[in-house]
Structure formats: C-alpha cells, structure tokens
PDB file of C-alpha atoms in Angstrom:
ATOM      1  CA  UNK V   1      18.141  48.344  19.639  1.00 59.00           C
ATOM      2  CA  UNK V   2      21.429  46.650  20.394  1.00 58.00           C
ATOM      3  CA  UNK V   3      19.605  43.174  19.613  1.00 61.00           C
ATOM      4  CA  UNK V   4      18.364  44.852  16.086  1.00 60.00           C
ATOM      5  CA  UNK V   5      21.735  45.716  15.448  1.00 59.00           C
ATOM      6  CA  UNK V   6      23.464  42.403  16.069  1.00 55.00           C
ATOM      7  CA  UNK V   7      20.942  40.524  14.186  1.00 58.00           C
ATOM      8  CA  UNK V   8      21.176  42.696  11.407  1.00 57.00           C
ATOM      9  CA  UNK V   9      25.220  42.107  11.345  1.00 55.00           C
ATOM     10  CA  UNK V  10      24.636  38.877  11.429  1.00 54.00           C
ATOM     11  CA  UNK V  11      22.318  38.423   8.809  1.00 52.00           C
ATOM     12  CA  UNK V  12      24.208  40.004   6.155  1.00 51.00           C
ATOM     13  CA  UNK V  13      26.013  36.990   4.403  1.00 51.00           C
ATOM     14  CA  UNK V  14      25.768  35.412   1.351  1.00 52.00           C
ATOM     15  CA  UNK V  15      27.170  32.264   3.029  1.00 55.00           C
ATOM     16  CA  UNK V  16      24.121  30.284   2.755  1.00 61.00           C
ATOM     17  CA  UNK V  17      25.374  27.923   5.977  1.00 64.00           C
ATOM     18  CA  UNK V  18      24.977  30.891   8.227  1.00 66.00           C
ATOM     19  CA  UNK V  19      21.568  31.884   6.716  1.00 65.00           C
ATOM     20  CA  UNK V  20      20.416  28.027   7.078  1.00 68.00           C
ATOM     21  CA  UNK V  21      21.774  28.095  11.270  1.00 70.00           C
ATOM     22  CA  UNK V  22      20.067  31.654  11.488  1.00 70.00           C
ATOM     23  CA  UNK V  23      16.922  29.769  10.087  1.00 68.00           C
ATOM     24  CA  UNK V  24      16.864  26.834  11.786  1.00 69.00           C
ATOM     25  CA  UNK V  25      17.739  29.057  15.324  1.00 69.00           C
ATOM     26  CA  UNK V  26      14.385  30.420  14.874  1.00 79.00           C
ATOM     27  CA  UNK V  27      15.942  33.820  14.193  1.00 78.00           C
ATOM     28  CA  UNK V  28      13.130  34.521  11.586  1.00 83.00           C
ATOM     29  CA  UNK V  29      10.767  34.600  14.501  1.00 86.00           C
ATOM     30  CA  UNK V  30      13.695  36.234  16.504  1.00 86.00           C
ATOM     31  CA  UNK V  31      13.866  39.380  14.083  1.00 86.00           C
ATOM     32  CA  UNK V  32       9.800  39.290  13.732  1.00 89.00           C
ATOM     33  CA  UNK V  33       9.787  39.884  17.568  1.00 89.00           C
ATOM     34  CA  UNK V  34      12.409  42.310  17.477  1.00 88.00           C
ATOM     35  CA  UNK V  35       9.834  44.284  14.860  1.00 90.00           C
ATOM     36  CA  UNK V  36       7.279  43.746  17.094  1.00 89.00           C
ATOM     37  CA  UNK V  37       8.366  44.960  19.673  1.00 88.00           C
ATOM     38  CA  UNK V  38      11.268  47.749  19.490  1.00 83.00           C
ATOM     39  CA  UNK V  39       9.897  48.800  15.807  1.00 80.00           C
ATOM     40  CA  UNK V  40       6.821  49.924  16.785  1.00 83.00           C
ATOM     41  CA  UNK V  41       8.209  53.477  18.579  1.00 88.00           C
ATOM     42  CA  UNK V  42      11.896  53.707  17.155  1.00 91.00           C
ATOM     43  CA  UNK V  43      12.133  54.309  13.782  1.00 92.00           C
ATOM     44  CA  UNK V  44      15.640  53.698  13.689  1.00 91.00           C
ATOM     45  CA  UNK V  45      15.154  49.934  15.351  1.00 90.00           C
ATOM     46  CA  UNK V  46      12.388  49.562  12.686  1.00 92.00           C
ATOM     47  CA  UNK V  47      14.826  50.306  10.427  1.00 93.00           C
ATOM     48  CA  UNK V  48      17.884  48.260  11.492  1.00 90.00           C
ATOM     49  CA  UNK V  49      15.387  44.631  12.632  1.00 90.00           C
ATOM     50  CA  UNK V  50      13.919  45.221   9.067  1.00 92.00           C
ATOM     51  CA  UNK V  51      17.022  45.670   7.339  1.00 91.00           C
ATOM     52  CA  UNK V  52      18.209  42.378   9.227  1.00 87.00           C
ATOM     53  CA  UNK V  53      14.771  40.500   8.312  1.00 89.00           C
ATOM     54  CA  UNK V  54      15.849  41.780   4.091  1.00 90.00           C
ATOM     55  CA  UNK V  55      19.291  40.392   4.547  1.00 83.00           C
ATOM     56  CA  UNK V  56      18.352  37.247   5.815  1.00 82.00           C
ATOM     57  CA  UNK V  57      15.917  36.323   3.344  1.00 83.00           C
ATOM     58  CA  UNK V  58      17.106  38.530  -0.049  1.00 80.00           C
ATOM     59  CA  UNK V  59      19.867  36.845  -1.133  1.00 66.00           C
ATOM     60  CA  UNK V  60      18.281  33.132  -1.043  1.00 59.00           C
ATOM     61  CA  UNK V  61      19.864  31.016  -3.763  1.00 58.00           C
ATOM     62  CA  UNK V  62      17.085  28.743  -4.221  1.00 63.00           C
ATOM     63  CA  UNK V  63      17.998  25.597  -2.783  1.00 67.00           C
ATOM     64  CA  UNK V  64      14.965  23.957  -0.803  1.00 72.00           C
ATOM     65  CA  UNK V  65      16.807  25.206   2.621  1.00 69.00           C
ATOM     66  CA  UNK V  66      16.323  28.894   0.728  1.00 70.00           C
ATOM     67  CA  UNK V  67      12.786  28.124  -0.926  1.00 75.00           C
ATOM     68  CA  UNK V  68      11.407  26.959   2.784  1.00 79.00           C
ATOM     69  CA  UNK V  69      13.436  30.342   4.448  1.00 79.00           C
ATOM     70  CA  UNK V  70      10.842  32.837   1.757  1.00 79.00           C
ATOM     71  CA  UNK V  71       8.020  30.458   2.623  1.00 83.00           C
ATOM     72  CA  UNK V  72       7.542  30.299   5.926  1.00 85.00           C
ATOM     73  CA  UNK V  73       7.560  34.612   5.862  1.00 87.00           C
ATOM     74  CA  UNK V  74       4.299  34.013   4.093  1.00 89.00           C
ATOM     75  CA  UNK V  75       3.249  33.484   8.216  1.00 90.00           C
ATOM     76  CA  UNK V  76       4.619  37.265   9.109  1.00 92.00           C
ATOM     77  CA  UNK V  77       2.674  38.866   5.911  1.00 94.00           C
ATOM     78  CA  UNK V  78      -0.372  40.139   7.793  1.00 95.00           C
ATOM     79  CA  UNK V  79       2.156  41.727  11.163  1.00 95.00           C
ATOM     80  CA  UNK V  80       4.654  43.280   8.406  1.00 96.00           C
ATOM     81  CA  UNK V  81       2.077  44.777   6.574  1.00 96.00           C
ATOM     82  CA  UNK V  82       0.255  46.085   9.054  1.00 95.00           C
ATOM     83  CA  UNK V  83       3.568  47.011  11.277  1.00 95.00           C
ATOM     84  CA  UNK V  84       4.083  48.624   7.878  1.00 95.00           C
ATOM     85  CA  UNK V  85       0.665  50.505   7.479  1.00 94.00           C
ATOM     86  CA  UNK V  86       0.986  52.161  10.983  1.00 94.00           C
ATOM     87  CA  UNK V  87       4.713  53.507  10.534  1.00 94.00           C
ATOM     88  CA  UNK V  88       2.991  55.067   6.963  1.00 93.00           C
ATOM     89  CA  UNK V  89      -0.080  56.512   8.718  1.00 92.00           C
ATOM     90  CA  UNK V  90       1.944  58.167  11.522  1.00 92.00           C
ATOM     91  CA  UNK V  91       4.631  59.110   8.851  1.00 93.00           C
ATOM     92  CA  UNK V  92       2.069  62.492   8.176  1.00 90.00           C
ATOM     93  CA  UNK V  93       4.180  64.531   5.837  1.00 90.00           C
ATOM     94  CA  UNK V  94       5.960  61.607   3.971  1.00 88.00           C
ATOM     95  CA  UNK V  95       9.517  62.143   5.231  1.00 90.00           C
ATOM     96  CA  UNK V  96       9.897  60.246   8.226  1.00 90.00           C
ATOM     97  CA  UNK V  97       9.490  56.398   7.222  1.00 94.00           C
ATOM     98  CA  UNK V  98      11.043  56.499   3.833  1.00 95.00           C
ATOM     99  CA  UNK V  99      13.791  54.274   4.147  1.00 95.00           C
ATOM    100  CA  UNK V 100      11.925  51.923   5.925  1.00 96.00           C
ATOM    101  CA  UNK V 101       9.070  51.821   3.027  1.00 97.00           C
ATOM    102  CA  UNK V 102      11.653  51.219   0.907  1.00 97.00           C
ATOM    103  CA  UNK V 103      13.621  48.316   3.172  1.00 97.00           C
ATOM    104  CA  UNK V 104       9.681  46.905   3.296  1.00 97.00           C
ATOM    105  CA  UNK V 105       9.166  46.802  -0.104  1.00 97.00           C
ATOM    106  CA  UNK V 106      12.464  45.055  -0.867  1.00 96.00           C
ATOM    107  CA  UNK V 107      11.334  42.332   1.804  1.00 95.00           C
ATOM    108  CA  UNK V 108       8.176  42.161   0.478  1.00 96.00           C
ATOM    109  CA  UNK V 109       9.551  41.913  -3.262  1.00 94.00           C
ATOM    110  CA  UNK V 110      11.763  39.186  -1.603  1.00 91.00           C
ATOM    111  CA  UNK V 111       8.901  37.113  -0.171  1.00 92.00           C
ATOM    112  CA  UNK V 112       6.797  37.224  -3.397  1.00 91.00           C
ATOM    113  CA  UNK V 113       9.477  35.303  -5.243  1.00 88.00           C
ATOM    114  CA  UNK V 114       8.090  32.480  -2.955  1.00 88.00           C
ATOM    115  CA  UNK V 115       4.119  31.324  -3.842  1.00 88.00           C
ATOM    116  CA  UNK V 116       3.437  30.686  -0.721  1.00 90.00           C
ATOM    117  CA  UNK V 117       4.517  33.386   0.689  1.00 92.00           C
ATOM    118  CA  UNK V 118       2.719  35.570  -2.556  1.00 92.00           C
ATOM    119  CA  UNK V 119      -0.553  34.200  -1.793  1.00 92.00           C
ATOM    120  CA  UNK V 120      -0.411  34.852   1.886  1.00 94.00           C
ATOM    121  CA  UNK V 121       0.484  38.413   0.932  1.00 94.00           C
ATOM    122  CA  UNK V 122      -2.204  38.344  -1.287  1.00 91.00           C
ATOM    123  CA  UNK V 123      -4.506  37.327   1.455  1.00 93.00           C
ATOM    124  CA  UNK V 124      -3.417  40.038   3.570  1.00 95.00           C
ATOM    125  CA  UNK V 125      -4.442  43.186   0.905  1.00 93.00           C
ATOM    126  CA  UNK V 126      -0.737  43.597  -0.189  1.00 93.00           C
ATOM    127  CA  UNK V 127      -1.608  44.707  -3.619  1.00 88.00           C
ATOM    128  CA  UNK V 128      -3.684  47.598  -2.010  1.00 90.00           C
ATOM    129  CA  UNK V 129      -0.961  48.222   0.756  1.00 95.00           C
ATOM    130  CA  UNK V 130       1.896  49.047  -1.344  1.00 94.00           C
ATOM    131  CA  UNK V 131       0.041  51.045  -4.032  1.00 91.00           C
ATOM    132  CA  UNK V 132      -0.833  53.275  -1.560  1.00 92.00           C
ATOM    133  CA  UNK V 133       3.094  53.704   0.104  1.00 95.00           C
ATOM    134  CA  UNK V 134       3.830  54.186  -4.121  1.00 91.00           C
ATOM    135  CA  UNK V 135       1.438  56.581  -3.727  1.00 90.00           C
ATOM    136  CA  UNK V 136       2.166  57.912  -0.455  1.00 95.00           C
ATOM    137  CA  UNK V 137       5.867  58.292  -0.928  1.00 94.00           C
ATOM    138  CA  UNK V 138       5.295  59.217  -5.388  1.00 89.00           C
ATOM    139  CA  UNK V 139       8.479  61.234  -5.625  1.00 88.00           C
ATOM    140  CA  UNK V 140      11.077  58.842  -3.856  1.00 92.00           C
ATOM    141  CA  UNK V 141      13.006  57.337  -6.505  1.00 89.00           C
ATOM    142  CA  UNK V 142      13.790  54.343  -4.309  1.00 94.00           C
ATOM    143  CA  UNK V 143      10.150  53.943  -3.204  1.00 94.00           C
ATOM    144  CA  UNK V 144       9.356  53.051  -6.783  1.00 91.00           C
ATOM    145  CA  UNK V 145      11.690  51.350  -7.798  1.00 92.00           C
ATOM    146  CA  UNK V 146      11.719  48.605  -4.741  1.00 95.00           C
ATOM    147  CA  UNK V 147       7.727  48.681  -5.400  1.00 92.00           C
ATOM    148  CA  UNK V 148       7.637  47.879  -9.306  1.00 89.00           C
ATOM    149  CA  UNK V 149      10.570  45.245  -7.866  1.00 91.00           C
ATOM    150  CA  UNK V 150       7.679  44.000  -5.801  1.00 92.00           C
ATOM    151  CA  UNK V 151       5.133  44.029  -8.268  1.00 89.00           C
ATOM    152  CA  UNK V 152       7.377  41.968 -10.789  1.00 87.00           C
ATOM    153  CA  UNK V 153       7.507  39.397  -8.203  1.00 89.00           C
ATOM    154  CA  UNK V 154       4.116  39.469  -6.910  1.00 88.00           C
ATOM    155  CA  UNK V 155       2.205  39.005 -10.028  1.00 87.00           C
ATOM    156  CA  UNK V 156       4.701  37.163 -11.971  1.00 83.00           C
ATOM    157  CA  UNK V 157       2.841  33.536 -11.825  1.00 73.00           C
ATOM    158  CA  UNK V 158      -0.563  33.669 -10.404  1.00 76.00           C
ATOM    159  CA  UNK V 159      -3.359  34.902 -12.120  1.00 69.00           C
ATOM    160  CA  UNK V 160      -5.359  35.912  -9.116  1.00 76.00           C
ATOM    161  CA  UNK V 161      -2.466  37.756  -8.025  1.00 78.00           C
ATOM    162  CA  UNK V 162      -2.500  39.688 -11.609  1.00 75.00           C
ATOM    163  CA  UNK V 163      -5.829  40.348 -11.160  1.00 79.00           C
ATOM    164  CA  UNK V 164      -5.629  42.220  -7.786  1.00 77.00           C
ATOM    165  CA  UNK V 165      -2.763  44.306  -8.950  1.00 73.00           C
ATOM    166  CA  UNK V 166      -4.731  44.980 -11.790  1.00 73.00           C
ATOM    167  CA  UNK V 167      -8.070  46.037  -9.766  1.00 76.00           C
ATOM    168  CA  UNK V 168      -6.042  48.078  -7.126  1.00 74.00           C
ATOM    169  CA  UNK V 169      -4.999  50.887  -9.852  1.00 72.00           C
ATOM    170  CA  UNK V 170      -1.718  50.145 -10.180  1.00 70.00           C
ATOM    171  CA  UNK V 171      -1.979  50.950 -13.993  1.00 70.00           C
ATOM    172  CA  UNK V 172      -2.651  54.230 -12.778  1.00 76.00           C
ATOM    173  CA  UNK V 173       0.022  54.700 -10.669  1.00 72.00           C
ATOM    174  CA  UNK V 174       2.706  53.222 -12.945  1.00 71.00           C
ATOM    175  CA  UNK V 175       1.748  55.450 -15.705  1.00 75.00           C
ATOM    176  CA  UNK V 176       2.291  58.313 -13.770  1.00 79.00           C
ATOM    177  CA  UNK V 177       6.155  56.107 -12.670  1.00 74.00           C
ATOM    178  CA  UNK V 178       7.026  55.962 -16.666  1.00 76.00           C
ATOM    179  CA  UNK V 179       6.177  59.640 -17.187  1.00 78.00           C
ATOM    180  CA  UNK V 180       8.494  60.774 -14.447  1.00 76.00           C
ATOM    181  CA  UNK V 181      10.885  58.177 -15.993  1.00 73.00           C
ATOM    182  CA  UNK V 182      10.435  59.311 -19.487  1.00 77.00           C
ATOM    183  CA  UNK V 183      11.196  63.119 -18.308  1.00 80.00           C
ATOM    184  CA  UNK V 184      14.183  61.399 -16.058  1.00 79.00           C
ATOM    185  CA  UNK V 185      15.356  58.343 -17.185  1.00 75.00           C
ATOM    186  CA  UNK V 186      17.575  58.004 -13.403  1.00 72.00           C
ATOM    187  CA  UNK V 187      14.151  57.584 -11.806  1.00 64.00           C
ATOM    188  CA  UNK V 188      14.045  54.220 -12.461  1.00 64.00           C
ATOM    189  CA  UNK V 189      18.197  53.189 -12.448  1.00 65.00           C
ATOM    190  CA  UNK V 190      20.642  53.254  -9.445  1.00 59.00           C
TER     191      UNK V 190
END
C-alpha cells in the first residue's frame, strides 16, 4: 500500500523529465505489479497504483519519449482489463468500485490516444468491457463521462475500432447518456 502510495506521488508531474526517468526505471511495469498484486484484495491500493498508472501516462505531451510511454501500455491491456472486470463482478451492488471504474476508464481513454495501444485494447474486447461498466455503473456521472472520454479516443482513427464500438451497442447506451443529459445538462460537465 505504502509502495502504491509513493508511486502515485511520484507520478503526478507534468515535468515530462521525471515522467521519462519513471519510464525508463521500468516503473510502468513497477505500478503494473503493484496492480497485480496489492489491487487485487484492497480496493483502496487498487485505487491509489491505478491512480499512479493515470498520472504517469495522462498528461503525455506527445513527444516520441511520450508517444512510446502510451504505447508500450498497449502490453498491460489484456491484465487491466481483466484486473478491471473482476473488481466490477465482485463490485455486486455497484457502489464499491466506482472510483476505480472511473480512474480505469480515464487510463484507458489515455492509452487509446496511442494506436498501438488502441488496437491492443481492441484485441482484448475493450469495446465490450467498458460498455458494460457504462452500463454497470449508468447513473455515475463520472462513469460516463470518463467512458464517452474513452470512446472519443478509441474510435477516433481506426475503422475497425468504429466498427466494434458500433456492434457492442454503444448507440444504445449513449442514447440513454444524452437523455439523462438533456433532462440534466451537469451530467455530462464538471
């Protein structure tokens, strides 16, 4: 927990030197460990190594040090999502997990900005995955807006990619987003 902590201190910098040592320090596979292995029974660890995983990679500026930092999560997108999928199915009544669904979402949203990384989240049934938390979690405010986020970024240049999103029901799902926004417009804003 203390290690979660510390990393996710850390982490949180726009200073894109300390991202690039964090990087090269392996403290991407660092903080997927950390997931691994506190995450799994502390929601509150889950919580704080995720949260250090979205600062390290959310801010990225784009420079090639950045673009190869969103890429090489593309190689975590079948643990996260399915480290993901098990806090959801043990989250019964919806209330436990919901700030990590949302911290989730904004990392995933993050690592779709990257193709490579999209198309390994693509491999690994995101589009499926996070309809279902949209679902799952339908009146958290923050739940649907970090998933349209993710959606924006997922599908915003490759076709197959559109077409999933577009097969999974998402249409659906977003329909029922407007209407609530539409009857609320703060749904949808910070």
């Amino acid at each position: 927990k203390k290690a979660a902590f510390l990393a996710s201190r850390l982490t949180w910098s726009p200073a894109v030197r300390i991202r690039k040592e964090l990087w090269e320090r392996e403290g991407l596979e660092i903080l997927w460990r950390t997931i691994d292995k506190v995450g799994t029974n502390d929601i509150l660890a889950a919580e704080t190594a995720c949260g250090a995983l979205l600062n390290l990679i959310v801010d990225a500026t784009g420079d090639d040090t950045d673009q190869a930092l969103k890429a090489s999560t593309g190689d975590l997108s079948e643990g996260l999502l399915n480290f993901m999928e098990a806090w959801s199915e043990r989250d019964r009544d919806g209330t436990l997990a919901v700030s990590l669904v949302v911290i989730m979402l904004r990392v995933f949203a993050s690592m779709a900005v990257s193709r490579v990384a999209a198309v390994s989240l693509y491999h690994h049934g995101a589009s499926e995955k996070v309809l279902s938390w949209m679902v799952k979690y339908g009146s958290e405010r923050k739940v649907q807006q970090a998933g349209c986020t993710f959606l924006r970024n997922f599908a915003a240049e490759n076709l197959r990619i559109c077409e999933a999103v577009f097969s999974a029901g998402y249409f659906e799902h977003l329909a029922e987003v407007m209407r609530q926004y539409l009857a609320e417009p703060r749904f949808l804003a910070d």
